[in-house]
């Protein structure tokens, strides 16, 4: 196995950083492999650490699919190295650049047709989403208030939406999305959920009267903005690092202080899973942390939205051990997923993060439960299971929102029934 990894390093000139994928997307492909033995899992983990290929899903166990994106130039090399270790592969996406171009055309077409309004038939950039939050506060002052809660590294204003009817001393569900920049369906789904609650507030009068929703649709503003302007598949923040190669950013979901950098993260600034130089090195995560700490006494559930893989997960991510109250977490997750699946038949896997996907310390859900004391802390990985991956088409935004909203309602109703005075 070692000789293969070394071969990759030699052929690619011992570089540590991947090439800028924004300029190499045409002809890029996503290949899926399914390791059948432990040695193949080990090989894939070693290959990931080389930072030459973009691992859309991480190697975790025998039988678990691993999706790897490679530029057109690197396709023959990747296929050769996979074949050398007996890994069969199939092409999930034959031309990443074409899908990116289609999304760009759809966005431009939507904006050319008239004044902007979020209708969930397109993906929206950071400024558009923040403007929409302000519009909600103006048009629904009895329901919505918006607070500025800090700035990103590149000085983008981060906002918190407070949604509810009357009174602050109620149980809170804290919702965020967009911690990984390229996962566009996450902010789209979070805003869809907000819109359903706001525009159908009479239907959800009892829920909104007894539960507050505190929402930050995009908590990695700079990275998210960068995916619209420079690199559609950027994952991290955009802060500078000490890399001599100019690599930027940390993985914001490896940057939280609870068991930081113990497992499933990297010390290399050029890695997509770089944990940062220290816990909470990223100002954006400090801003979110401060809001959760500020309201921790009332926050009863934390929901953080990601993509992709269709998973509803609870802590822990740093260990395969389960929290003492795991059965409570699992029972609520099962009920939420049953409601979700009933809408369009979409299936989700349920379990702890480590036992469902892989061990990764420094995540926001672990921190919310382990340090902030939020009992019902969940990471929800949205559609799909790899057909499009991070490039989920616009026509799946509304169906994803519809089904996810039903799952969130189950959580919200449970929080109301359990914690409301």
CSV table of C-alpha atoms in Angstrom, one decimal:
chain,number,residue,atom,x,y,z
A,1,UNK,CA,0.0,0.0,0.0
A,2,UNK,CA,2.8,2.4,0.9
A,3,UNK,CA,4.3,2.2,-2.5
A,4,UNK,CA,1.1,3.2,-4.2
A,5,UNK,CA,0.7,6.3,-2.1
A,6,UNK,CA,4.3,7.2,-2.6
A,7,UNK,CA,3.8,6.8,-6.4
A,8,UNK,CA,1.0,9.3,-6.3
A,9,UNK,CA,3.2,11.8,-4.5
A,10,UNK,CA,6.0,11.4,-6.9
A,11,UNK,CA,3.9,11.7,-10.0
A,12,UNK,CA,2.2,14.8,-8.7
A,13,UNK,CA,5.5,16.4,-7.8
A,14,UNK,CA,5.3,16.2,-4.1
A,15,UNK,CA,2.9,19.1,-3.9
A,16,UNK,CA,0.8,19.3,-0.7
A,17,UNK,CA,-2.1,21.4,-1.9
A,18,UNK,CA,-4.7,20.3,-4.5
A,19,UNK,CA,-4.8,22.4,-7.6
A,20,UNK,CA,-7.5,25.1,-7.6
A,21,UNK,CA,-10.5,23.0,-8.6
A,22,UNK,CA,-12.5,26.0,-9.9
A,23,UNK,CA,-10.3,26.1,-13.0
A,24,UNK,CA,-10.1,22.4,-13.4
A,25,UNK,CA,-13.8,21.3,-13.1
A,26,UNK,CA,-14.4,20.7,-16.8
A,27,UNK,CA,-13.8,17.0,-17.4
A,28,UNK,CA,-13.4,16.4,-13.6
A,29,UNK,CA,-15.1,13.2,-12.4
A,30,UNK,CA,-16.4,11.7,-9.2
A,31,UNK,CA,-15.6,8.0,-8.8
A,32,UNK,CA,-17.1,5.7,-6.2
A,33,UNK,CA,-15.2,2.8,-4.7
A,34,UNK,CA,-16.4,0.4,-2.0
A,35,UNK,CA,-13.5,-1.1,0.0
A,36,UNK,CA,-13.9,-4.8,0.6
A,37,UNK,CA,-11.0,-5.3,3.1
A,38,UNK,CA,-9.4,-3.4,5.9
A,39,UNK,CA,-6.2,-2.8,3.8
A,40,UNK,CA,-8.2,-1.0,1.2
A,41,UNK,CA,-9.8,1.3,3.8
A,42,UNK,CA,-6.3,2.0,5.1
A,43,UNK,CA,-5.1,2.8,1.7
A,44,UNK,CA,-7.9,5.2,1.0
A,45,UNK,CA,-7.3,7.0,4.3
A,46,UNK,CA,-3.6,7.4,3.3
A,47,UNK,CA,-4.6,8.7,-0.1
A,48,UNK,CA,-6.9,11.2,1.4
A,49,UNK,CA,-4.1,12.6,3.6
A,50,UNK,CA,-2.0,13.3,0.5
A,51,UNK,CA,-4.5,16.1,-0.4
A,52,UNK,CA,-4.4,15.4,-4.2
A,53,UNK,CA,-7.9,14.3,-4.6
A,54,UNK,CA,-11.1,15.7,-3.2
A,55,UNK,CA,-12.8,13.1,-1.0
A,56,UNK,CA,-16.5,13.9,-1.1
A,57,UNK,CA,-17.1,11.1,1.4
A,58,UNK,CA,-14.5,9.8,3.8
A,59,UNK,CA,-13.2,6.3,4.0
A,60,UNK,CA,-14.6,4.7,7.2
A,61,UNK,CA,-15.3,1.0,7.0
A,62,UNK,CA,-15.4,-2.1,4.8
A,63,UNK,CA,-18.5,-1.9,2.6
A,64,UNK,CA,-19.0,1.9,2.9
A,65,UNK,CA,-18.9,3.8,-0.4
A,66,UNK,CA,-16.2,6.4,-0.8
A,67,UNK,CA,-16.7,9.2,-3.4
A,68,UNK,CA,-13.6,10.8,-4.8
A,69,UNK,CA,-13.4,13.8,-7.2
A,70,UNK,CA,-10.5,14.0,-9.5
A,71,UNK,CA,-9.5,16.6,-12.2
A,72,UNK,CA,-9.4,15.4,-15.8
A,73,UNK,CA,-5.6,15.4,-15.7
A,74,UNK,CA,-5.6,13.1,-12.7
A,75,UNK,CA,-8.2,10.6,-13.8
A,76,UNK,CA,-5.8,8.1,-15.3
A,77,UNK,CA,-3.6,8.2,-12.2
A,78,UNK,CA,-6.4,7.8,-9.8
A,79,UNK,CA,-7.9,4.9,-11.7
A,80,UNK,CA,-4.4,3.2,-11.9
A,81,UNK,CA,-3.8,3.5,-8.2
A,82,UNK,CA,-7.3,2.2,-7.3
A,83,UNK,CA,-6.9,-0.7,-9.7
A,84,UNK,CA,-3.5,-1.5,-8.3
A,85,UNK,CA,-4.9,-2.2,-4.9
A,86,UNK,CA,-7.9,-4.1,-6.2
A,87,UNK,CA,-10.5,-1.4,-5.8
A,88,UNK,CA,-13.2,-1.4,-8.4
A,89,UNK,CA,-14.7,2.0,-9.2
A,90,UNK,CA,-17.7,3.4,-11.0
A,91,UNK,CA,-18.3,6.9,-12.3
A,92,UNK,CA,-20.9,8.8,-10.3
A,93,UNK,CA,-20.5,12.2,-12.1
A,94,UNK,CA,-18.8,12.1,-15.6
A,95,UNK,CA,-18.3,15.9,-15.9
A,96,UNK,CA,-18.4,18.0,-12.7
A,97,UNK,CA,-17.9,21.2,-14.7
A,98,UNK,CA,-21.1,20.6,-16.7
A,99,UNK,CA,-23.1,20.4,-13.5
A,100,UNK,CA,-21.5,23.5,-12.1
A,101,UNK,CA,-22.2,25.4,-15.4
A,102,UNK,CA,-25.9,24.2,-15.2
A,103,UNK,CA,-26.2,25.6,-11.7
A,104,UNK,CA,-24.7,28.9,-12.7
A,105,UNK,CA,-27.0,29.2,-15.7
A,106,UNK,CA,-30.0,28.4,-13.5
A,107,UNK,CA,-29.0,31.2,-11.1
A,108,UNK,CA,-28.5,33.7,-13.8
A,109,UNK,CA,-31.8,32.8,-15.5
A,110,UNK,CA,-33.7,33.2,-12.2
A,111,UNK,CA,-32.2,36.7,-11.6
A,112,UNK,CA,-32.8,37.9,-15.2
A,113,UNK,CA,-36.5,37.1,-14.9
A,114,UNK,CA,-37.3,39.9,-12.4
A,115,UNK,CA,-36.7,41.2,-8.9
A,116,UNK,CA,-35.2,38.7,-6.5
A,117,UNK,CA,-37.4,36.8,-4.1
A,118,UNK,CA,-36.6,33.5,-2.5
A,119,UNK,CA,-38.8,30.9,-4.0
A,120,UNK,CA,-36.5,27.8,-3.6
A,121,UNK,CA,-36.3,27.1,-7.3
A,122,UNK,CA,-32.7,28.4,-7.2
A,123,UNK,CA,-29.7,28.6,-4.9
A,124,UNK,CA,-29.1,32.0,-3.3
A,125,UNK,CA,-25.8,33.6,-2.3
A,126,UNK,CA,-24.9,35.0,1.2
A,127,UNK,CA,-26.0,38.6,0.6
A,128,UNK,CA,-29.3,37.5,-0.8
A,129,UNK,CA,-30.1,35.3,2.2
A,130,UNK,CA,-29.1,38.0,4.7
A,131,UNK,CA,-31.3,40.5,2.8
A,132,UNK,CA,-34.2,38.0,3.0
A,133,UNK,CA,-33.7,37.7,6.8
A,134,UNK,CA,-34.0,41.5,7.1
A,135,UNK,CA,-37.1,41.4,4.9
A,136,UNK,CA,-38.7,38.9,7.3
A,137,UNK,CA,-38.1,41.1,10.2
A,138,UNK,CA,-39.7,44.1,8.4
A,139,UNK,CA,-42.7,42.2,7.1
A,140,UNK,CA,-43.4,40.0,10.1
A,141,UNK,CA,-42.2,42.1,13.1
A,142,UNK,CA,-44.5,40.2,15.5
A,143,UNK,CA,-42.7,36.9,14.6
A,144,UNK,CA,-39.2,37.8,13.6
A,145,UNK,CA,-36.3,39.8,14.8
A,146,UNK,CA,-32.8,39.8,13.4
A,147,UNK,CA,-29.6,40.5,15.3
A,148,UNK,CA,-26.1,41.1,14.1
A,149,UNK,CA,-23.9,38.7,16.1
A,150,UNK,CA,-20.4,39.4,14.7
A,151,UNK,CA,-18.4,39.5,11.5
A,152,UNK,CA,-16.6,36.9,9.5
A,153,UNK,CA,-12.9,37.0,8.7
A,154,UNK,CA,-13.6,38.9,5.5
A,155,UNK,CA,-16.0,41.2,7.4
A,156,UNK,CA,-19.3,39.8,6.3
A,157,UNK,CA,-22.0,40.5,8.9
A,158,UNK,CA,-23.4,37.3,10.6
A,159,UNK,CA,-27.0,37.4,11.6
A,160,UNK,CA,-29.2,35.5,14.0
A,161,UNK,CA,-33.0,35.2,13.3
A,162,UNK,CA,-35.2,34.9,16.3
A,163,UNK,CA,-38.5,33.4,15.3
A,164,UNK,CA,-41.4,32.9,17.7
A,165,UNK,CA,-44.5,34.5,19.2
A,166,UNK,CA,-44.2,36.5,22.4
A,167,UNK,CA,-41.7,36.0,25.2
A,168,UNK,CA,-38.1,35.0,25.3
A,169,UNK,CA,-38.3,32.6,28.2
A,170,UNK,CA,-39.3,29.6,26.2
A,171,UNK,CA,-37.5,26.5,25.0
A,172,UNK,CA,-35.3,27.2,22.0
A,173,UNK,CA,-34.4,25.1,19.0
A,174,UNK,CA,-31.1,26.4,17.6
A,175,UNK,CA,-30.7,25.7,13.9
A,176,UNK,CA,-27.7,26.4,11.6
A,177,UNK,CA,-26.6,25.4,8.1
A,178,UNK,CA,-23.8,26.1,5.7
A,179,UNK,CA,-20.9,25.3,8.0
A,180,UNK,CA,-19.3,23.5,5.0
A,181,UNK,CA,-19.3,26.0,2.1
A,182,UNK,CA,-20.1,23.8,-0.8
A,183,UNK,CA,-23.1,22.1,0.8
A,184,UNK,CA,-25.6,24.5,-0.8
A,185,UNK,CA,-28.7,22.5,0.0
A,186,UNK,CA,-28.2,23.1,3.7
A,187,UNK,CA,-28.8,26.9,3.7
A,188,UNK,CA,-31.6,26.3,1.2
A,189,UNK,CA,-33.3,23.8,3.5
A,190,UNK,CA,-32.9,26.0,6.6
A,191,UNK,CA,-34.4,29.0,4.9
A,192,UNK,CA,-37.2,26.8,3.5
A,193,UNK,CA,-38.0,25.7,7.1
A,194,UNK,CA,-38.1,29.3,8.3
A,195,UNK,CA,-40.3,30.3,5.4
A,196,UNK,CA,-42.8,27.6,6.2
A,197,UNK,CA,-43.0,28.6,9.9
A,198,UNK,CA,-43.4,32.3,9.0
A,199,UNK,CA,-45.8,32.2,6.2
A,200,UNK,CA,-48.0,29.6,7.9
A,201,UNK,CA,-47.7,31.0,11.4
A,202,UNK,CA,-51.5,30.6,12.0
A,203,UNK,CA,-51.2,26.9,11.4
A,204,UNK,CA,-48.3,26.7,13.8
A,205,UNK,CA,-49.6,29.2,16.3
A,206,UNK,CA,-49.4,26.8,19.2
A,207,UNK,CA,-45.8,25.7,18.3
A,208,UNK,CA,-44.6,29.3,17.8
A,209,UNK,CA,-46.2,30.4,21.0
A,210,UNK,CA,-44.4,27.8,23.0
A,211,UNK,CA,-41.1,27.3,21.2
A,212,UNK,CA,-38.6,29.8,19.9
A,213,UNK,CA,-36.5,29.1,16.8
A,214,UNK,CA,-33.0,30.7,16.7
A,215,UNK,CA,-31.6,30.3,13.2
A,216,UNK,CA,-28.4,31.1,11.4
A,217,UNK,CA,-28.7,29.8,7.8
A,218,UNK,CA,-25.1,30.2,6.8
A,219,UNK,CA,-22.4,30.1,9.5
A,220,UNK,CA,-19.4,30.0,7.1
A,221,UNK,CA,-20.1,33.2,5.2
A,222,UNK,CA,-16.7,33.6,3.5
A,223,UNK,CA,-16.5,30.1,2.3
A,224,UNK,CA,-20.0,30.1,1.1
A,225,UNK,CA,-19.5,33.3,-0.8
A,226,UNK,CA,-16.3,31.9,-2.3
A,227,UNK,CA,-18.3,28.9,-3.8
A,228,UNK,CA,-20.3,31.4,-5.8
A,229,UNK,CA,-17.4,33.4,-7.1
A,230,UNK,CA,-14.3,31.2,-7.3
A,231,UNK,CA,-14.5,27.6,-6.4
A,232,UNK,CA,-17.9,25.9,-6.3
A,233,UNK,CA,-16.5,23.0,-4.3
A,234,UNK,CA,-14.7,24.9,-1.6
A,235,UNK,CA,-15.4,23.5,1.9
A,236,UNK,CA,-13.5,25.4,4.6
A,237,UNK,CA,-13.3,29.0,5.9
A,238,UNK,CA,-11.1,31.6,4.2
A,239,UNK,CA,-8.8,32.7,6.9
A,240,UNK,CA,-5.0,32.7,6.2
A,241,UNK,CA,-2.8,29.9,7.5
A,242,UNK,CA,0.9,29.4,8.0
A,243,UNK,CA,1.1,27.3,4.8
A,244,UNK,CA,4.1,28.1,2.6
A,245,UNK,CA,1.8,27.1,-0.3
A,246,UNK,CA,-0.7,29.7,0.5
A,247,UNK,CA,-3.5,27.2,1.6
A,248,UNK,CA,-6.3,29.0,3.3
A,249,UNK,CA,-9.0,28.1,5.8
A,250,UNK,CA,-9.8,25.5,8.4
A,251,UNK,CA,-12.6,23.0,8.5
A,252,UNK,CA,-15.1,24.8,10.7
A,253,UNK,CA,-16.6,21.5,11.8
A,254,UNK,CA,-13.3,20.3,13.2
A,255,UNK,CA,-12.7,23.6,14.9
A,256,UNK,CA,-14.9,23.3,18.1
A,257,UNK,CA,-13.2,22.8,21.4
A,258,UNK,CA,-14.8,19.6,22.6
A,259,UNK,CA,-12.1,16.9,22.1
A,260,UNK,CA,-10.6,19.1,19.4
A,261,UNK,CA,-8.3,17.4,16.9
A,262,UNK,CA,-8.3,14.0,18.7
A,263,UNK,CA,-9.4,12.0,15.7
A,264,UNK,CA,-10.6,12.5,12.1
A,265,UNK,CA,-8.9,15.8,11.5
A,266,UNK,CA,-5.6,17.0,10.0
A,267,UNK,CA,-2.8,19.3,11.1
A,268,UNK,CA,-2.1,20.3,7.5
A,269,UNK,CA,-3.5,23.7,6.5
A,270,UNK,CA,-3.9,22.3,3.0
A,271,UNK,CA,-6.2,19.6,4.1
A,272,UNK,CA,-10.0,19.9,3.7
A,273,UNK,CA,-10.3,18.5,7.3
A,274,UNK,CA,-7.7,20.9,8.8
A,275,UNK,CA,-8.7,21.5,12.4
A,276,UNK,CA,-7.2,24.9,12.6
A,277,UNK,CA,-4.2,25.9,14.7
A,278,UNK,CA,-6.3,25.9,17.9
A,279,UNK,CA,-9.9,25.4,19.0
A,280,UNK,CA,-12.1,28.2,17.9
A,281,UNK,CA,-9.4,29.7,15.8
A,282,UNK,CA,-12.1,30.6,13.3
A,283,UNK,CA,-14.0,33.8,14.2
A,284,UNK,CA,-17.2,32.5,12.6
A,285,UNK,CA,-17.3,29.5,14.9
A,286,UNK,CA,-16.6,31.8,17.9
A,287,UNK,CA,-19.6,33.9,16.9
A,288,UNK,CA,-21.9,30.9,16.7
A,289,UNK,CA,-20.5,29.5,20.0
A,290,UNK,CA,-21.2,32.8,21.8
A,291,UNK,CA,-24.8,32.8,20.7
A,292,UNK,CA,-25.3,29.2,21.8
A,293,UNK,CA,-23.6,29.9,25.2
A,294,UNK,CA,-25.7,33.1,25.6
A,295,UNK,CA,-29.0,31.1,25.4
A,296,UNK,CA,-27.8,27.7,26.5
A,297,UNK,CA,-30.1,27.5,29.5
A,298,UNK,CA,-33.1,27.6,27.1
A,299,UNK,CA,-31.7,25.7,24.1
A,300,UNK,CA,-33.2,22.2,24.2
A,301,UNK,CA,-32.3,21.1,20.7
A,302,UNK,CA,-29.5,21.9,18.3
A,303,UNK,CA,-29.9,21.0,14.6
A,304,UNK,CA,-27.0,21.5,12.2
A,305,UNK,CA,-27.7,20.8,8.5
A,306,UNK,CA,-25.1,19.4,6.1
A,307,UNK,CA,-25.0,17.3,2.9
A,308,UNK,CA,-24.8,14.7,1.6
A,309,UNK,CA,-25.7,11.1,2.5
A,310,UNK,CA,-29.2,11.2,4.0
A,311,UNK,CA,-28.2,10.6,7.7
A,312,UNK,CA,-29.8,11.8,10.9
A,313,UNK,CA,-27.0,11.6,13.5
A,314,UNK,CA,-26.4,12.3,17.1
A,315,UNK,CA,-23.2,12.5,19.2
A,316,UNK,CA,-20.6,11.3,19.7
A,317,UNK,CA,-18.3,12.1,16.8
A,318,UNK,CA,-15.0,11.8,18.7
A,319,UNK,CA,-15.6,8.2,20.0
A,320,UNK,CA,-17.7,5.1,19.2
A,321,UNK,CA,-19.0,5.2,22.8
A,322,UNK,CA,-22.6,6.4,23.1
A,323,UNK,CA,-23.9,9.2,25.3
A,324,UNK,CA,-25.7,7.9,28.4
A,325,UNK,CA,-29.0,9.2,27.0
A,326,UNK,CA,-28.5,7.8,23.5
A,327,UNK,CA,-31.8,6.0,23.5
A,328,UNK,CA,-33.7,9.3,24.0
A,329,UNK,CA,-31.8,10.8,21.1
A,330,UNK,CA,-32.3,7.7,18.9
A,331,UNK,CA,-36.1,7.5,19.7
A,332,UNK,CA,-36.6,11.1,18.7
A,333,UNK,CA,-34.5,10.7,15.6
A,334,UNK,CA,-36.5,7.6,14.5
A,335,UNK,CA,-39.8,9.5,14.9
A,336,UNK,CA,-38.4,12.5,12.9
A,337,UNK,CA,-37.1,10.3,10.1
A,338,UNK,CA,-40.4,8.4,9.9
A,339,UNK,CA,-42.2,11.7,9.3
A,340,UNK,CA,-39.5,12.8,6.8
A,341,UNK,CA,-39.7,9.5,4.8
A,342,UNK,CA,-43.5,9.6,4.6
A,343,UNK,CA,-43.4,12.7,2.4
A,344,UNK,CA,-41.4,11.5,-0.6
A,345,UNK,CA,-40.1,8.1,0.4
A,346,UNK,CA,-36.6,9.3,1.1
A,347,UNK,CA,-34.7,7.0,3.4
A,348,UNK,CA,-32.3,8.1,6.1
A,349,UNK,CA,-29.8,6.2,8.3
A,350,UNK,CA,-29.9,6.9,12.0
A,351,UNK,CA,-27.2,6.6,14.6
A,352,UNK,CA,-24.3,8.2,16.4
A,353,UNK,CA,-21.8,10.1,14.1
A,354,UNK,CA,-18.9,7.8,14.7
A,355,UNK,CA,-20.9,4.6,14.3
A,356,UNK,CA,-22.8,5.9,11.3
A,357,UNK,CA,-20.1,7.5,9.2
A,358,UNK,CA,-16.7,8.0,10.8
A,359,UNK,CA,-14.9,9.4,13.9
A,360,UNK,CA,-14.3,13.1,13.7
A,361,UNK,CA,-13.6,15.3,16.7
A,362,UNK,CA,-14.2,19.0,17.0
A,363,UNK,CA,-17.7,19.0,15.5
A,364,UNK,CA,-20.4,21.5,16.5
A,365,UNK,CA,-22.9,18.8,17.5
A,366,UNK,CA,-20.5,17.2,19.9
A,367,UNK,CA,-19.7,20.6,21.4
A,368,UNK,CA,-23.4,21.6,21.7
A,369,UNK,CA,-24.1,18.5,23.8
A,370,UNK,CA,-20.8,18.0,25.6
A,371,UNK,CA,-20.0,21.6,26.5
A,372,UNK,CA,-23.2,23.6,26.1
A,373,UNK,CA,-25.4,20.9,27.6
A,374,UNK,CA,-27.9,20.7,24.8
A,375,UNK,CA,-29.5,17.3,25.1
A,376,UNK,CA,-31.1,16.8,21.7
A,377,UNK,CA,-28.1,17.7,19.4
A,378,UNK,CA,-28.3,16.4,15.8
A,379,UNK,CA,-26.4,16.6,12.6
A,380,UNK,CA,-28.6,16.1,9.6
A,381,UNK,CA,-26.9,15.1,6.3
A,382,UNK,CA,-29.4,16.0,3.6
A,383,UNK,CA,-30.0,14.6,0.0
A,384,UNK,CA,-28.7,12.8,-1.9
A,385,UNK,CA,-26.7,9.6,-1.6
A,386,UNK,CA,-24.1,10.4,-4.3
A,387,UNK,CA,-25.9,10.8,-7.7
A,388,UNK,CA,-25.2,14.5,-7.6
A,389,UNK,CA,-23.5,14.9,-4.2
A,390,UNK,CA,-22.8,18.5,-3.4
A,391,UNK,CA,-24.2,19.5,-6.8
A,392,UNK,CA,-27.8,18.7,-6.0
A,393,UNK,CA,-30.0,20.1,-8.8
A,394,UNK,CA,-32.4,23.0,-8.0
A,395,UNK,CA,-35.4,20.9,-8.7
A,396,UNK,CA,-34.6,19.0,-5.5
A,397,UNK,CA,-34.5,22.0,-3.2
A,398,UNK,CA,-38.3,22.1,-2.5
A,399,UNK,CA,-38.7,18.3,-2.1
A,400,UNK,CA,-35.8,18.3,0.3
A,401,UNK,CA,-37.3,21.2,2.2
A,402,UNK,CA,-40.7,19.6,2.3
A,403,UNK,CA,-39.6,16.3,3.8
A,404,UNK,CA,-37.0,17.9,6.2
A,405,UNK,CA,-39.6,20.3,7.5
A,406,UNK,CA,-41.8,17.3,8.6
A,407,UNK,CA,-38.9,15.9,10.5
A,408,UNK,CA,-38.1,19.2,12.2
A,409,UNK,CA,-41.7,19.5,13.2
A,410,UNK,CA,-41.5,16.2,15.0
A,411,UNK,CA,-38.5,17.5,17.0
A,412,UNK,CA,-40.2,20.9,17.6
A,413,UNK,CA,-43.4,19.4,18.8
A,414,UNK,CA,-41.5,17.1,21.1
A,415,UNK,CA,-39.6,20.0,22.6
A,416,UNK,CA,-42.8,21.9,23.1
A,417,UNK,CA,-44.5,19.0,24.8
A,418,UNK,CA,-41.5,18.2,27.0
A,419,UNK,CA,-40.2,21.6,28.0
A,420,UNK,CA,-42.9,24.3,27.6
A,421,UNK,CA,-44.3,25.6,30.9
